[in-house]
PDB file of C-alpha atoms in Angstrom:
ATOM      1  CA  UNK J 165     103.002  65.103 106.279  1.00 74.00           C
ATOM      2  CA  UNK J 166     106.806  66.173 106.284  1.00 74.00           C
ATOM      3  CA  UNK J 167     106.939  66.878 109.397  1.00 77.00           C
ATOM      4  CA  UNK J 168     104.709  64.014 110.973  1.00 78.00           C
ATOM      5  CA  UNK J 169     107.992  61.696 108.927  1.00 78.00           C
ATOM      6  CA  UNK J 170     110.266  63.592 110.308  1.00 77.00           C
ATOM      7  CA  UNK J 171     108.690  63.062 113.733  1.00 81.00           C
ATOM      8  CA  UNK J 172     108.830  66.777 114.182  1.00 83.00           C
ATOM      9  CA  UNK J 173     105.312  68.586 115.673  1.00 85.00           C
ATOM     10  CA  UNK J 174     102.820  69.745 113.229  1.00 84.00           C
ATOM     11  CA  UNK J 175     103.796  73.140 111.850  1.00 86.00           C
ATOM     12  CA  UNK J 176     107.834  73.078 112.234  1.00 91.00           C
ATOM     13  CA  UNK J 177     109.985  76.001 111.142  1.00 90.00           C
ATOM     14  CA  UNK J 178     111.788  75.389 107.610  1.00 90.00           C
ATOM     15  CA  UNK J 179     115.328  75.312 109.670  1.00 93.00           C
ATOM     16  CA  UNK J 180     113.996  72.786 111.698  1.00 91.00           C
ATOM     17  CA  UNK J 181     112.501  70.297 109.374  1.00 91.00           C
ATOM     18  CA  UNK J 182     115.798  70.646 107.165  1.00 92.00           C
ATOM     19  CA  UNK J 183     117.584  69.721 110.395  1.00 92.00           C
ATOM     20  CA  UNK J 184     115.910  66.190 110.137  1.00 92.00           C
ATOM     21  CA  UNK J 185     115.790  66.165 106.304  1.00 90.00           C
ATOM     22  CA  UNK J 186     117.927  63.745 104.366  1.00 91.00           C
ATOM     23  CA  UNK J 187     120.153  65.179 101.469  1.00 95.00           C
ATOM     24  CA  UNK J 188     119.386  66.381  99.112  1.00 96.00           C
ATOM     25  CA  UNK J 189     116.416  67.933 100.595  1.00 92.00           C
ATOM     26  CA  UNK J 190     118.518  69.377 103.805  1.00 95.00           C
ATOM     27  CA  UNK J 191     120.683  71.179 101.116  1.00 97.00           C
ATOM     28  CA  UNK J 192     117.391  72.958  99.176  1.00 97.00           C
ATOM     29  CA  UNK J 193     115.443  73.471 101.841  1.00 96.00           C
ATOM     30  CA  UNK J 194     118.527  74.893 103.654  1.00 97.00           C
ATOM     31  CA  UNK J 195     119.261  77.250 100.152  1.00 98.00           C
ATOM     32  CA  UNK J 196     115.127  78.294 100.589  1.00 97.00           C
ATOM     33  CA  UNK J 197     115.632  79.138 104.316  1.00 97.00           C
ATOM     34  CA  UNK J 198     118.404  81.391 103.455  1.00 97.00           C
ATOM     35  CA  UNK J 199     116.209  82.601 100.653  1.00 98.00           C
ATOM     36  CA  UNK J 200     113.229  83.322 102.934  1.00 97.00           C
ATOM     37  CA  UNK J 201     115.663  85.001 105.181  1.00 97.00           C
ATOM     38  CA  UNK J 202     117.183  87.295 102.573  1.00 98.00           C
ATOM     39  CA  UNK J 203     113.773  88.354 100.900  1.00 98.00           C
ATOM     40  CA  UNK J 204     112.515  88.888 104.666  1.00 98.00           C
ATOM     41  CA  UNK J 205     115.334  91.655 105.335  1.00 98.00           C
ATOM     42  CA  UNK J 206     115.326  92.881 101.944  1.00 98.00           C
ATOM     43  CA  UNK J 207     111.624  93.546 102.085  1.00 98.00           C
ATOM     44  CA  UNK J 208     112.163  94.795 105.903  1.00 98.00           C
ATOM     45  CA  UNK J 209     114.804  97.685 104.148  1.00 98.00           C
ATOM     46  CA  UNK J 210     112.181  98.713 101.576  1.00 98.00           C
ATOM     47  CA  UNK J 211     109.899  99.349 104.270  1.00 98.00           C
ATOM     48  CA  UNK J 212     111.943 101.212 106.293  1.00 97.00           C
ATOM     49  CA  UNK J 213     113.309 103.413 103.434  1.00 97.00           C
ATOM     50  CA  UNK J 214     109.144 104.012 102.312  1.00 97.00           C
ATOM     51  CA  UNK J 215     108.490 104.810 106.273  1.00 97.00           C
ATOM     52  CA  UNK J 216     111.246 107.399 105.648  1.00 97.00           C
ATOM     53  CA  UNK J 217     110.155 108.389 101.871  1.00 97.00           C
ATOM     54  CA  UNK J 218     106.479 109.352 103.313  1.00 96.00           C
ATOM     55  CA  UNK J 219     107.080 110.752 106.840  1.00 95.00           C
ATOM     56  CA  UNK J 220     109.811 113.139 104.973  1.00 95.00           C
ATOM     57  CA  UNK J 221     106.776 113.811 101.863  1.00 94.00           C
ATOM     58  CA  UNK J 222     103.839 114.560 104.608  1.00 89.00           C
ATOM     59  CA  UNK J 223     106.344 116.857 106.512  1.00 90.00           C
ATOM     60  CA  UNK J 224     106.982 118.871 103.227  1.00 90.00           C
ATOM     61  CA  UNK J 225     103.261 118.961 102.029  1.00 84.00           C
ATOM     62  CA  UNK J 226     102.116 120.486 105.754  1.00 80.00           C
ATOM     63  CA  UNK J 227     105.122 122.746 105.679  1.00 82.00           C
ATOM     64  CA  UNK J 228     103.878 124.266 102.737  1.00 79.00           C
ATOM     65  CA  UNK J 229     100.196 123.906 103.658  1.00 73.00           C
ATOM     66  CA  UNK J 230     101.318 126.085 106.413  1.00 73.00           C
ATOM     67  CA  UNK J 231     102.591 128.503 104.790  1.00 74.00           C
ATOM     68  CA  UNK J 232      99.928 128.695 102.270  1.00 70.00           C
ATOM     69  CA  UNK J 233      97.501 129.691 104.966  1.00 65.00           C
ATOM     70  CA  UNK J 234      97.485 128.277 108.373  1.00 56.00           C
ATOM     71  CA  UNK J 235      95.940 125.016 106.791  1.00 55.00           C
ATOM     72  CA  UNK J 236      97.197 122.114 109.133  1.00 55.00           C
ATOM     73  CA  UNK J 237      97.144 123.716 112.410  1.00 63.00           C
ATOM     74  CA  UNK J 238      95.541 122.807 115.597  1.00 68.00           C
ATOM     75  CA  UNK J 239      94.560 124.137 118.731  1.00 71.00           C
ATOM     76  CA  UNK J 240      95.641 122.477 122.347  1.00 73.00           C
ATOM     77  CA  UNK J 241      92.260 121.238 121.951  1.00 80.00           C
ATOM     78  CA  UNK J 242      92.327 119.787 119.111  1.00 73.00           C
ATOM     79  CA  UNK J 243      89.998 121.808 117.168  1.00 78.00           C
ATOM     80  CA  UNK J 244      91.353 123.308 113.529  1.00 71.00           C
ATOM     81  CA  UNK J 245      93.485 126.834 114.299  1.00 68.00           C
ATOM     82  CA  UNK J 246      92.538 130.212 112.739  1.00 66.00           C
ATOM     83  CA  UNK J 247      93.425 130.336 108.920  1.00 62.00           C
ATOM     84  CA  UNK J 248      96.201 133.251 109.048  1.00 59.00           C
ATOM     85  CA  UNK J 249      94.865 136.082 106.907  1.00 64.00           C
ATOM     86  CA  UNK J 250      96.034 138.600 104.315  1.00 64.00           C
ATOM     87  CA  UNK J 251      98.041 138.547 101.580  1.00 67.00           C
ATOM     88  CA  UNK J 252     100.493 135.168 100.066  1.00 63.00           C
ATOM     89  CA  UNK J 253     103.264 135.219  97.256  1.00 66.00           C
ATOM     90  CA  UNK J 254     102.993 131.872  96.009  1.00 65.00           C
ATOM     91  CA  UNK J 255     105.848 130.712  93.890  1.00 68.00           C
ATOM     92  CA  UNK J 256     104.382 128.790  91.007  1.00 68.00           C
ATOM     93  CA  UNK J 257     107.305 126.439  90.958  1.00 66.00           C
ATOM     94  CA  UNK J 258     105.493 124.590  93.991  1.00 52.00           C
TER      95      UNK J 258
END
């Protein structure tokens, strides 16, 4: 119904219905756009820096894996490589 008042289209953006809002609701909703924006990059960083947390885990665990025996390794076609054989020294502080 806010927007329909304002004589905005149904659905506006929160910048554009405080736009046509009188104070004091400009001001708040203007303070909650800025809000919304904040939280939105914030939460953007986070996800970026877990992207980078994982990726950087995963690539450790397979190294290892590797090591360990040949586990994670694949053929050109796509079929799981040999297991590498013989004897591993495996430091227990893994």
């Amino acid at each position: 119904h806010a927007a329909e008042s304002a004589g905005l289209m149904a659905g506006p953006s929160l910048r554009a219905l405080a736009d046509t809002a009188p104070e004091p609701w400009r001001a708040i909703l203007l303070d909650h756009h800025v809000a919304f924006l904040t939280l939105t990059s914030e939460i953007a960083a986070l996800a970026e820096s877990n992207r980078h947390l994982i990726t950087s885990g995963y690539q450790a665990a397979r190294e290892v894996l590797t090591e360990l025996g040949g586990a994670d390794t694949y053929t050109p076609d796509g079929e799981p490589g040999a297991a590498a054989t013989g004897p591993r020294l495996l430091d227990r502080s893994l």
